[in-house]
Each structure stands twice: as C-alpha cells, then as structure tokens.
CSV table of C-alpha atoms and ligand atoms in Angstrom, one decimal:
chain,number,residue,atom,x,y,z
Y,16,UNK,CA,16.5,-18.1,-12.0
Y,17,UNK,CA,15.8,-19.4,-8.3
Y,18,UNK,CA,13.1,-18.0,-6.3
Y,19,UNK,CA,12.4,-18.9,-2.6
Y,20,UNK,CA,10.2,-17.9,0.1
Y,21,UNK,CA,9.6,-17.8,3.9
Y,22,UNK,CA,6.7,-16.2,6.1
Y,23,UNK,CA,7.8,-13.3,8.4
Y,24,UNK,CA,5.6,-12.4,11.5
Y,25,UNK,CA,4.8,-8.2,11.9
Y,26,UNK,CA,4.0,-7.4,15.5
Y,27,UNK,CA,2.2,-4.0,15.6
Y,28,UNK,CA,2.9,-1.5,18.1
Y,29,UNK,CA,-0.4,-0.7,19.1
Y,30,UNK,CA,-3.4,-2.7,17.9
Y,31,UNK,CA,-4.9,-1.6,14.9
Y,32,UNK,CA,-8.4,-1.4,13.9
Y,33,UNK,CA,-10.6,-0.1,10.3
Y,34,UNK,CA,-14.1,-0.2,9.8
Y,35,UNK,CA,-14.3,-4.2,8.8
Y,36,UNK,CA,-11.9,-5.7,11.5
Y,37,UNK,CA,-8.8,-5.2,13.9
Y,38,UNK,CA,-5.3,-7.1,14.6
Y,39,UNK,CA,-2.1,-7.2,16.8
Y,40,UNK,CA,0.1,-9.1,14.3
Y,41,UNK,CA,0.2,-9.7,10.9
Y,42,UNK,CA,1.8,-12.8,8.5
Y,43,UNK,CA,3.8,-11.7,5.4
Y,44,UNK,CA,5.6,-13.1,2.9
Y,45,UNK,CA,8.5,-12.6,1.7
Y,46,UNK,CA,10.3,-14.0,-1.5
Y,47,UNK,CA,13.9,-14.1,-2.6
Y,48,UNK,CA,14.8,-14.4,-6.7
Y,49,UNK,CA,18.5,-14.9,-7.2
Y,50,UNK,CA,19.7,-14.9,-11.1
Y,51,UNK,CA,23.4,-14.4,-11.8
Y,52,UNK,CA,24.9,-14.1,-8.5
Y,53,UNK,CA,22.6,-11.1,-7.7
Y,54,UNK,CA,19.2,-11.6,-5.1
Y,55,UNK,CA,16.4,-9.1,-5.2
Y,56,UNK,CA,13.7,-9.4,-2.4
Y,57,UNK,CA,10.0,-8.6,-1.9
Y,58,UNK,CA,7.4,-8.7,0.1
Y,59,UNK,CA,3.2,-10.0,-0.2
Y,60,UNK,CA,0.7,-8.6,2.4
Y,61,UNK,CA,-2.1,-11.0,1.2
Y,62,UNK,CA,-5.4,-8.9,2.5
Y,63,UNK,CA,-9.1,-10.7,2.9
Y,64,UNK,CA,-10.9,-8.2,1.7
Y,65,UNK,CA,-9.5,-9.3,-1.8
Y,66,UNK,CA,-9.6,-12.9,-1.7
Y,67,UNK,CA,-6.6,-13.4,-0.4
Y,68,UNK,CA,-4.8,-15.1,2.6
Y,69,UNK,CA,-1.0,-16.2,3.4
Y,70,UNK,CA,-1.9,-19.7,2.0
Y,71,UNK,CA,-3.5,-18.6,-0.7
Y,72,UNK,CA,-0.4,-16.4,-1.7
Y,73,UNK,CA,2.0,-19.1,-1.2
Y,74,UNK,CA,-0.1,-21.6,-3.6
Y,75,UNK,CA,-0.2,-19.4,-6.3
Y,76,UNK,CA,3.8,-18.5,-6.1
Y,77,UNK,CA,4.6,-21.4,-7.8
Y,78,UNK,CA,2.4,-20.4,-10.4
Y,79,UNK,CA,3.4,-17.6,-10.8
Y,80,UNK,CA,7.2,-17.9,-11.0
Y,81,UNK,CA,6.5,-20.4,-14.0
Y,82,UNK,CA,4.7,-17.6,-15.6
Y,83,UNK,CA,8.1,-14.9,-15.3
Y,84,UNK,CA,10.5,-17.5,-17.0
Y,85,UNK,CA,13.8,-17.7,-16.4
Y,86,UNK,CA,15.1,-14.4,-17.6
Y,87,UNK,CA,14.6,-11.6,-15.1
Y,88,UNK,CA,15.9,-9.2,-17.6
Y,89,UNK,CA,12.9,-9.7,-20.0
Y,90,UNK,CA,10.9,-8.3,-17.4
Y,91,UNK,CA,8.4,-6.2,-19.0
Y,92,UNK,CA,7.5,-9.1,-21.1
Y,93,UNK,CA,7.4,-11.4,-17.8
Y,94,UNK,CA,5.5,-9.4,-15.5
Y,95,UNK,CA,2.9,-9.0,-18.1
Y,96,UNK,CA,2.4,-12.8,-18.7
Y,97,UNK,CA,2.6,-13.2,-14.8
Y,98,UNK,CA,-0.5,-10.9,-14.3
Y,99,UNK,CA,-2.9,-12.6,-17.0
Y,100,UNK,CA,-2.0,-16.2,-15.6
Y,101,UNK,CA,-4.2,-16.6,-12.4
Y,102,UNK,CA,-6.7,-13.7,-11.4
Y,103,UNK,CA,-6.2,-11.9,-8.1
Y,104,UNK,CA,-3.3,-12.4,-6.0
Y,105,UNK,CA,-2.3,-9.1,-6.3
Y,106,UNK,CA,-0.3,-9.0,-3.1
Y,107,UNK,CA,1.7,-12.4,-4.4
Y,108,UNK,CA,2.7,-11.1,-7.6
Y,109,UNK,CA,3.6,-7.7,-6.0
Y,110,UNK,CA,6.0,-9.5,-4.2
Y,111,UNK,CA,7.7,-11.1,-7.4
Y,112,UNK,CA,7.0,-8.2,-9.1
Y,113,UNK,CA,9.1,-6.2,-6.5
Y,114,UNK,CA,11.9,-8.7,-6.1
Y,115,UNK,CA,12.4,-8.7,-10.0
Y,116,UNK,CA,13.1,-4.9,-9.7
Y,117,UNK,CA,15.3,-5.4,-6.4
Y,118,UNK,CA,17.0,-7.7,-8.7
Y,119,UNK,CA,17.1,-5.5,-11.7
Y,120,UNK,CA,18.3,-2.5,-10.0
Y,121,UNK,CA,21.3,-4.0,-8.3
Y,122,UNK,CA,22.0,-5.8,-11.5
Y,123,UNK,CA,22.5,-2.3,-13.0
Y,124,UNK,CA,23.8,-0.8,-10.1
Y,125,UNK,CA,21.2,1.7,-10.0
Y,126,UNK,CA,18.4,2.6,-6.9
Y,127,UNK,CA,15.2,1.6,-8.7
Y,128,UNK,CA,13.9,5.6,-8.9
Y,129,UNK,CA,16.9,6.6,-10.7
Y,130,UNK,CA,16.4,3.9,-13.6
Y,131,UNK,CA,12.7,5.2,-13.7
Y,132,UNK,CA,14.1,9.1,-14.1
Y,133,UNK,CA,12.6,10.3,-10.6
Y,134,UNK,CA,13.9,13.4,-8.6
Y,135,UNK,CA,14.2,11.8,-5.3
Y,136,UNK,CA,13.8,15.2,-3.6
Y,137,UNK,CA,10.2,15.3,-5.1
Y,138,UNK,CA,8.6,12.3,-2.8
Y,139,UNK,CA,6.0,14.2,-0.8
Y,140,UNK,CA,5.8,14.5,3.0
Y,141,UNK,CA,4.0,10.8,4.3
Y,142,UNK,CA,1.0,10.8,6.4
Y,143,UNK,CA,0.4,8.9,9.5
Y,144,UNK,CA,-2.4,6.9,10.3
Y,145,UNK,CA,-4.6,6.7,13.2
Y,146,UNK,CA,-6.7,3.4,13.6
Y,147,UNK,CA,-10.1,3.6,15.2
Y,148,UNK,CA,-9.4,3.8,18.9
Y,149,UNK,CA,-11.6,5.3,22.0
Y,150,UNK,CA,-11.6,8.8,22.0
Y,151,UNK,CA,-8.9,8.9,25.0
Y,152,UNK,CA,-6.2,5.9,23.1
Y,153,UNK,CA,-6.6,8.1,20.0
Y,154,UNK,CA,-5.3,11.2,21.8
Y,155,UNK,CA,-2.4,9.4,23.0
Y,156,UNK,CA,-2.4,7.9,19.4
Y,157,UNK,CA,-2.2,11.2,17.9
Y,158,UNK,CA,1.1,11.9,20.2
Y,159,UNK,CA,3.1,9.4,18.1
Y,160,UNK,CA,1.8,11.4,14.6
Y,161,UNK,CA,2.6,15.1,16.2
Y,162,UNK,CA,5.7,15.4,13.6
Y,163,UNK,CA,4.3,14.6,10.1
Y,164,UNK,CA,2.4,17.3,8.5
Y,165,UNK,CA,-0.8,15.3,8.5
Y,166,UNK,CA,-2.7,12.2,9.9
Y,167,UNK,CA,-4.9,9.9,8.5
Y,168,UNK,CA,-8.0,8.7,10.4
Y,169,UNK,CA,-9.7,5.6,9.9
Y,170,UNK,CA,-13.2,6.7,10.4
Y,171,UNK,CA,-15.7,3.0,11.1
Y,172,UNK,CA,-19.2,4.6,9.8
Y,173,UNK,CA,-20.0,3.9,13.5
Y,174,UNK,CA,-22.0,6.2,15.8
Y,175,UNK,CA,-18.4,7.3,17.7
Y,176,UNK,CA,-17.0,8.5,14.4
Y,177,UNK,CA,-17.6,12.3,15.2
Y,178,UNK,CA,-16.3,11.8,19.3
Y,179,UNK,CA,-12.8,10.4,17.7
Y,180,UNK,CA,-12.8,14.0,15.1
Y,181,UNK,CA,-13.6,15.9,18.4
Y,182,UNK,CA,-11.3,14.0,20.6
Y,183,UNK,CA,-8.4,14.7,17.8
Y,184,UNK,CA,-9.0,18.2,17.3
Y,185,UNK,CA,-8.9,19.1,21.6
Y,186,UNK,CA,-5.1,17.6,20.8
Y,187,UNK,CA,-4.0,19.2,17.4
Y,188,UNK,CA,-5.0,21.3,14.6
Y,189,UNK,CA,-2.9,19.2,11.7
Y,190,UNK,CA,-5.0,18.5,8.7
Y,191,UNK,CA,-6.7,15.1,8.4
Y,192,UNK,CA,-7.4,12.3,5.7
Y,193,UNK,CA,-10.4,10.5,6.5
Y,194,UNK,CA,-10.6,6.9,5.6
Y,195,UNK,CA,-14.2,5.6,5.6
Y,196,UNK,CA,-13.3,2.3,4.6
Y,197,UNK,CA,-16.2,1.4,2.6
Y,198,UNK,CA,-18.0,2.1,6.0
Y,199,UNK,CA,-20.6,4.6,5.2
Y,200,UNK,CA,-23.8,2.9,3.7
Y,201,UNK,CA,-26.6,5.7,3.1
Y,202,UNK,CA,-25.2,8.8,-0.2
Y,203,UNK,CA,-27.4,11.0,2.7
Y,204,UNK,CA,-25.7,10.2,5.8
Y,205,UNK,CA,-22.7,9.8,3.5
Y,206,UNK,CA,-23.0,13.5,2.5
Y,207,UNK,CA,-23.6,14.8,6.0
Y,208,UNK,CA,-20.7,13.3,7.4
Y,209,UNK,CA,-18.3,15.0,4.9
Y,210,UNK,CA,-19.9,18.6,5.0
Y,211,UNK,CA,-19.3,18.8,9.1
Y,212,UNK,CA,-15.4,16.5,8.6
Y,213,UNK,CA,-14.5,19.6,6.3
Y,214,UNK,CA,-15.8,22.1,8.9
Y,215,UNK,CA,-13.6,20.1,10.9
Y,216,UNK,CA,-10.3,20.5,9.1
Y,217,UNK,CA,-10.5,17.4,7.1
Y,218,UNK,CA,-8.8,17.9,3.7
Y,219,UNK,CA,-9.8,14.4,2.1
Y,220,UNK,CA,-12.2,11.7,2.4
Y,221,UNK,CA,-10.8,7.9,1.3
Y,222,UNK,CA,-13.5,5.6,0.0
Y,223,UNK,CA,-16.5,6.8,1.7
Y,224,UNK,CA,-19.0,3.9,0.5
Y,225,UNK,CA,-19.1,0.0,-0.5
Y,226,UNK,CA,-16.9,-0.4,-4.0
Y,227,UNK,CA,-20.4,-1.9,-5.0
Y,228,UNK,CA,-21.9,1.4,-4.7
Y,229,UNK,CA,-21.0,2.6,-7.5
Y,230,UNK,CA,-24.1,4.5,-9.1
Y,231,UNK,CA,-23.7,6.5,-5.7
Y,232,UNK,CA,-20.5,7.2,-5.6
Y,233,UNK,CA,-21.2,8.6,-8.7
Y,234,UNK,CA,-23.8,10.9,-7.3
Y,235,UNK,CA,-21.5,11.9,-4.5
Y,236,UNK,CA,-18.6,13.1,-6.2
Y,237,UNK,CA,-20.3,16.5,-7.9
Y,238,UNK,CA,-22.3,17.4,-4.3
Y,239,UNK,CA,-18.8,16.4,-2.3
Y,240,UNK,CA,-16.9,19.5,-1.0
Y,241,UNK,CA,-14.0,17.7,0.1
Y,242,UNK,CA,-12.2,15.5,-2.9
Y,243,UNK,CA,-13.3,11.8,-2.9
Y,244,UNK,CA,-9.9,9.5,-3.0
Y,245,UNK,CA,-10.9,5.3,-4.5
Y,246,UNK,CA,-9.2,2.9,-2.3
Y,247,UNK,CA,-11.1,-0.5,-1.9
Y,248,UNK,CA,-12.8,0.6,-6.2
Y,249,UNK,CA,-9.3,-0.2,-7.4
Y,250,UNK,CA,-7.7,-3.0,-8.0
Y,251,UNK,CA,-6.2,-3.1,-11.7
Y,252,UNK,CA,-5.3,-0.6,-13.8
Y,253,UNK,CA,-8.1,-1.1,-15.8
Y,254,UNK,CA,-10.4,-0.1,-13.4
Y,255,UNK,CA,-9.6,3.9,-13.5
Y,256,UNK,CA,-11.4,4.7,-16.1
Y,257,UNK,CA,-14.6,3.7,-14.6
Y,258,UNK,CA,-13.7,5.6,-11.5
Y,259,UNK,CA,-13.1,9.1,-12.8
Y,260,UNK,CA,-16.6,9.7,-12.9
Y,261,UNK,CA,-17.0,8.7,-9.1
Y,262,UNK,CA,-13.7,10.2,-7.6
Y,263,UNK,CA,-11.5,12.7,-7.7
Y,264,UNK,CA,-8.0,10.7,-7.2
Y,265,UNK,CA,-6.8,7.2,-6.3
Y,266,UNK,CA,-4.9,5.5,-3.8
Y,267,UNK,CA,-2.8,3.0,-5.5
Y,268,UNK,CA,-1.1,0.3,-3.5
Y,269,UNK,CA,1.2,-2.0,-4.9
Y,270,UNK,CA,-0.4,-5.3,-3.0
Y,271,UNK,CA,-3.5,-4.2,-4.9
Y,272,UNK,CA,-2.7,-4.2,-8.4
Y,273,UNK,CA,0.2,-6.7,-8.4
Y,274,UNK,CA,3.4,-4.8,-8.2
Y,275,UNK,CA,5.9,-1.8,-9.1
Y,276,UNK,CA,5.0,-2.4,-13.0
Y,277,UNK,CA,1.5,-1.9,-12.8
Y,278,UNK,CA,1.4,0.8,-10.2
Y,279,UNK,CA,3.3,2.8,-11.9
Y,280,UNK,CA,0.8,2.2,-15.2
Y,281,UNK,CA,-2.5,2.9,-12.9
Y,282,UNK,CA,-0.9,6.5,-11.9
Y,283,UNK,CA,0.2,7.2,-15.1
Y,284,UNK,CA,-3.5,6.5,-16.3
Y,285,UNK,CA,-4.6,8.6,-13.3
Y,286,UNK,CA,-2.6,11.2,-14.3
Y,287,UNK,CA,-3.7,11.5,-18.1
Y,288,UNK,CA,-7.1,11.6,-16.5
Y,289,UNK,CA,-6.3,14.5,-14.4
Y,290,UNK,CA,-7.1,12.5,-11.2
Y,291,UNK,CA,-5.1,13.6,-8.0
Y,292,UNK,CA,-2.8,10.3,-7.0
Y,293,UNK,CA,-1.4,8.8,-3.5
Y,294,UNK,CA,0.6,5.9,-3.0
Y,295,UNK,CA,-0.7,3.6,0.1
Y,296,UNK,CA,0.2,0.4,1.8
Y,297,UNK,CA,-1.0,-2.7,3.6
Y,298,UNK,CA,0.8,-3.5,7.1
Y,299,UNK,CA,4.1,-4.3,5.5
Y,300,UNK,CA,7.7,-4.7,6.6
Y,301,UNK,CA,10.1,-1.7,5.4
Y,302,UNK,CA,10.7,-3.5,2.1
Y,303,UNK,CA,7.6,-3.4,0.6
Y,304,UNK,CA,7.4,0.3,1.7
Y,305,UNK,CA,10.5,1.2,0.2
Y,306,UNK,CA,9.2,-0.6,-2.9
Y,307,UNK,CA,6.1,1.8,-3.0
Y,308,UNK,CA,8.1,4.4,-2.8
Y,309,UNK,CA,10.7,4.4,-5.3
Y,310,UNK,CA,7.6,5.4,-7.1
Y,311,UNK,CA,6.6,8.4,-4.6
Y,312,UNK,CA,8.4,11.5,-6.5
Y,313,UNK,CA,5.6,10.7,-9.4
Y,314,UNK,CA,2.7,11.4,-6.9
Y,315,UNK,CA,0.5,14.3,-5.0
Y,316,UNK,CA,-0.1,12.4,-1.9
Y,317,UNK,CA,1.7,9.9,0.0
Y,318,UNK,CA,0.9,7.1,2.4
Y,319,UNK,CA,3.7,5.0,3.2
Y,320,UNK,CA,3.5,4.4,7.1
Y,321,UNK,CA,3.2,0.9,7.2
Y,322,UNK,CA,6.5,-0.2,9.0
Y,323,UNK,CA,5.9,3.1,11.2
Y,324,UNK,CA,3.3,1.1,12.8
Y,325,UNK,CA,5.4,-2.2,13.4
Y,326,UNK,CA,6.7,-2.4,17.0
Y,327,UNK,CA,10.3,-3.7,15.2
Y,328,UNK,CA,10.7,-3.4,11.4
Y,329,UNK,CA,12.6,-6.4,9.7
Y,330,UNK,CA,14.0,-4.5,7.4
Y,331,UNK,CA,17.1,-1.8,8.1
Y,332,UNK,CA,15.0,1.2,8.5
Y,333,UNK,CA,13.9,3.7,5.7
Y,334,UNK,CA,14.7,7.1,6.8
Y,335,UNK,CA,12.3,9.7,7.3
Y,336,UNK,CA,13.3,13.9,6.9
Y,337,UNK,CA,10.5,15.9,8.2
Y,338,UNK,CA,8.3,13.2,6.9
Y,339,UNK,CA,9.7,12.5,3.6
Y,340,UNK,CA,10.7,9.1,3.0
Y,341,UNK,CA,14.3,9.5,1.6
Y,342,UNK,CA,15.6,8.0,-1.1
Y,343,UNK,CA,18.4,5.5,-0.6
Y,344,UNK,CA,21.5,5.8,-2.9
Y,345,UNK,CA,21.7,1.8,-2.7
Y,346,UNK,CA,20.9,-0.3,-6.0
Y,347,UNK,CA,17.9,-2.1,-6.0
Y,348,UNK,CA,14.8,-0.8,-4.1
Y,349,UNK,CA,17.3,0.7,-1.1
Y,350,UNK,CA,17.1,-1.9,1.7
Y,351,UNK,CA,17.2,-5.0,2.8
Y,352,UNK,CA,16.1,-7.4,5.9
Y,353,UNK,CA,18.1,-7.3,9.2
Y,354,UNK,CA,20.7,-10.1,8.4
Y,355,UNK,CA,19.6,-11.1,12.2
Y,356,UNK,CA,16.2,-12.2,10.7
Y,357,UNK,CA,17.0,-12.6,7.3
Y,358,UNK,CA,19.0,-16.1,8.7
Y,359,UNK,CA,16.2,-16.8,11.0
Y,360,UNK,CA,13.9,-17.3,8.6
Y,361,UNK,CA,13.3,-20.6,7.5
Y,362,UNK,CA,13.3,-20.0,3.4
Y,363,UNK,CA,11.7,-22.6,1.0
Y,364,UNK,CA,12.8,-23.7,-2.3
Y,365,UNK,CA,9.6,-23.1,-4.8
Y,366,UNK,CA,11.0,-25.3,-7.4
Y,367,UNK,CA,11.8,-27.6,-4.9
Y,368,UNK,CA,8.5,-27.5,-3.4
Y,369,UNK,CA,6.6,-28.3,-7.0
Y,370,UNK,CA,9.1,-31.3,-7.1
Y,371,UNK,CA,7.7,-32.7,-3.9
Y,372,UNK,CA,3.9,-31.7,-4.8
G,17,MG,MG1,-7.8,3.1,2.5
C-alpha cells in the first residue's frame, strides 16, 4: 500500500465568519492510497479549535499510515489501530479513513452507501449556511440559500445577533438552524435568546454554550423549547453517552471523530439513545462532502454545504435535487478531483518522506 499527499487551497466565495473567527481561504489536505492498481482519495480539514493545523496533520500522516498496515482490506481491524495510535488528529485520520473506503468501494465495484445497505433516496434535504454578516450582506446572503428548504445561521453571542434574525426574516420565512457556536456564556441569557429565536421561526439551536459548560448545558436542555443539537461537545464516539443528558441530538462530522468508520458508530450510538442525528462538515472540497454523505440516508438532519460555499470546487461536482445531495452510481465515495487540479498538485511520497526524515 502507497499513500501520498498534497495541500489544496479552498477559496471561499464570500468570506465566512462564526462566533470564534473569520476566513477567505482555507488549506486542506488531501491524500491518495493506491493498493492493487486501484487509488481511493480523501480529504483533512484540520480545525484549531481541536488542536489541529495543516502541519500538524501532515506530521502525524506518517504516523498514521504505519498504524493501517499494508492491507487496505483488513480495514476494520486497521482503522481501529489507527485511531488509538496518536490522540486527536481527527481531521487527518478522516482523511485516510475516507481514502481507505474510496479505495474499498471501487475495489468492489460498489458506491460506498450501497456496501453499507443505504436507500440513496432517503438522504434528507441539506441546509445552507449563513455566516455572521451585517444585517444588509446577510440579506443578500440569504439570496444564494432561497432554494433549500432551510438555512443555518451562525449566531456570534454578540449584541447584533437578534438584528441579523430580524434582517433574515424582512427577506424569507424558511425555517432556521441556529448555530451559537459555543458563543453564548450566561444558561440566563442563554435561555432568553432561544425562547424569542423560536418565536422567530427557529426550529434548532446548535451548541448554544462552551463544551466546558457542561453542568449547564445540562440545566438547559429540560427548560429549552427548541431541541439542543452538540457540535463543538463531540468529538469521539465515546463522548455521547455523556451528552444525552445535555442535548437532544448531535452533529457528527467526520473531521471530528476521525473518519467514515467511526461516524457511522457515533450515530449508531445516537440512535440507540434515541438522540435526533445530522451530519455536518468543515470548509471542505466536494470529496470530503461526498464522504459524509454516503452516510446521509442513516440520518434526520443534514449539513453538507461545505463545497457550496467554495468559489470553485476541486472536485467534479456533487449534485444537488431540490436540496438532496444525490447519490452517485460510481464505486468508491462517487467523485473525484478535476483531473485539471488533480495534476497540478504537487503530491508527496509519505514513505518517501520518512526515508528522508
Ligand atoms: Mg456547528
């Protein structure tokens, strides 16, 4: 088994801003594993807020690929030893993670949903997000989101929060996801803010408080009349149990908990707890959406618009049916990078690169 990598630049169409910071472009990796005369590809949106950045993703790759052997085929036993081997670096081993199933699918011959036993007519409509903009940018914003069922706002915990709701709803009546963010400090003002969002048409509320603020989260969720969603509280499978008492459902992403594999675990878990379940994403190239959602028929609520927001994808496009991501016939996870900039990338050897170091 060979793997190699390269960095690919995203360019956003519009700049994008949450509650902890704001960027025009972002720097993902992507990573190649060819076995057999088959490649699979993925992708690694390494995020700061969990430790991570693109150099620390590309120092633990090496890592990482000693950990998954040489076999790709043993890959439940594989991925397992690849996640205990370093801690964090979700976002890297999502990427190997994804390219082993790319790899696996197309070695069957088989789209990735289809080996799991998914109805691909079951992936539910995607959202669109909004980032924190002036009340005037965010009514053009809302233009772009006009044709998907709903939008989700990212909400700072800043005094303009209400004037962006307001703004919104002089333009359109669609339902809203709030995303707080972590931004909202005080279980008071916490409180307040999501009894007058739900006057306002908001149907859910995404990590309203710090992940630290657990004990209050915990107080939240039985006064909350809108469901509480974790975001920023999970990061490993492990961690759902905890959270049932302080939300009603999770977003699960797959930069988060390191892959396909163990998404697909943490929703499973979510689901035998009788949590509601969406699938989100980093900023991330149509590759690592497409990996996300070969798992979308198993889940309530989807949020899969991260190439949406890109001013060019990389990756041939993922097509979209009155907002439902559809499921590509092709083997593998469905698509693959523009051979344009699949060639222009400059792709490095990892075993080569341990050689040297
Ligand atoms: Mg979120």
């Amino acid at each position: 088994m060979h793997v190699d990598y390269a960095v690919v630049t995203l360019k956003l169409a519009d700049t994008f801003a949450i509650s902890r910071w704001q960027y025009e472009e972002r720097h993902n990796l992507m990573v190649r594993i060819h076995h057999e005369g088959v490649t699979g590809y993925g992708e690694a949106a390494p995020n700061r807020r969990y430790g991570e950045s693109l150099q620390s993703a590309m120092e633990a790759l090496p890592i990482l690929v000693e950990a998954l052997g040489d076999d790709p085929r043993l890959f439940f036993h594989r991925i397992e030893t690849m996640q205990h081997c370093l801690a964090g670096q979700g976002a890297a081993k999502a990427a190997l993670d994804m390219a082993l199933f790319d790899w696996l699918g197309k070695y069957l011959g088989q789209p990735l949903y289809r080996y799991f036993g998914f109805d691909a007519g079951l992936v539910p409509a995607t959202s669109f997000t909004l980032g924190i903009a002036e009340p005037a940018k965010m009514i053009e914003k809302a233009q772009k989101g006009r044709e998907f069922p709903f939008l989700k706002l990212k909400l700072g915990g800043g005094p303009h929060d209400r004037d962006m709701v307001s703004a919104l709803r002089s333009v359109t009546q669609q339902p809203l996801i709030v995303d707080v963010n972590e931004g909202w400090t005080d279980l008071k003002h916490a409180l307040n803010e999501i009894y007058w969002l739900a006057d306002q048409g908001v149907i859910l509320i995404e990590q309203p408080m710090p992940a630290a603020a657990y004990e209050d989260l915990c107080r939240l969720k039985p006064r909350s009349p809108l469901p509480l969603f974790a975001d920023e509280s999970l990061t490993a499978p492990g961690d759902i149990v905890r959270l049932s008492s302080a939300f009603h459902g999770v977003n699960v992403k797959l930069m988060k908990v390191g892959g396909i594999l163990e998404a697909k675990r943490t929703l499973e878990l979510a689901r035998l707890l009788e949590m509601q379940t969406m699938l989100g994403c980093m900023i991330e190239s149509g590759l690592g959406i497409a990996a996300a959602a070969n798992l979308a028929p198993m889940v309530d609520w989807v949020d899969l618009d991260g190439n949406i927001l890109l001013s060019e994808d990389p990756c041939d496009a993922l097509s979209l049916a009155n907002s439902q991501i559809q499921l590509s016939e092709r083997a593998g996870l469905g698509v693959s990078l523009k051979p344009a900039i699949h060639d222009q990338l400059e792709w490095q050897s990892l075993k080569a690169k341990q050689v040297v170091t």
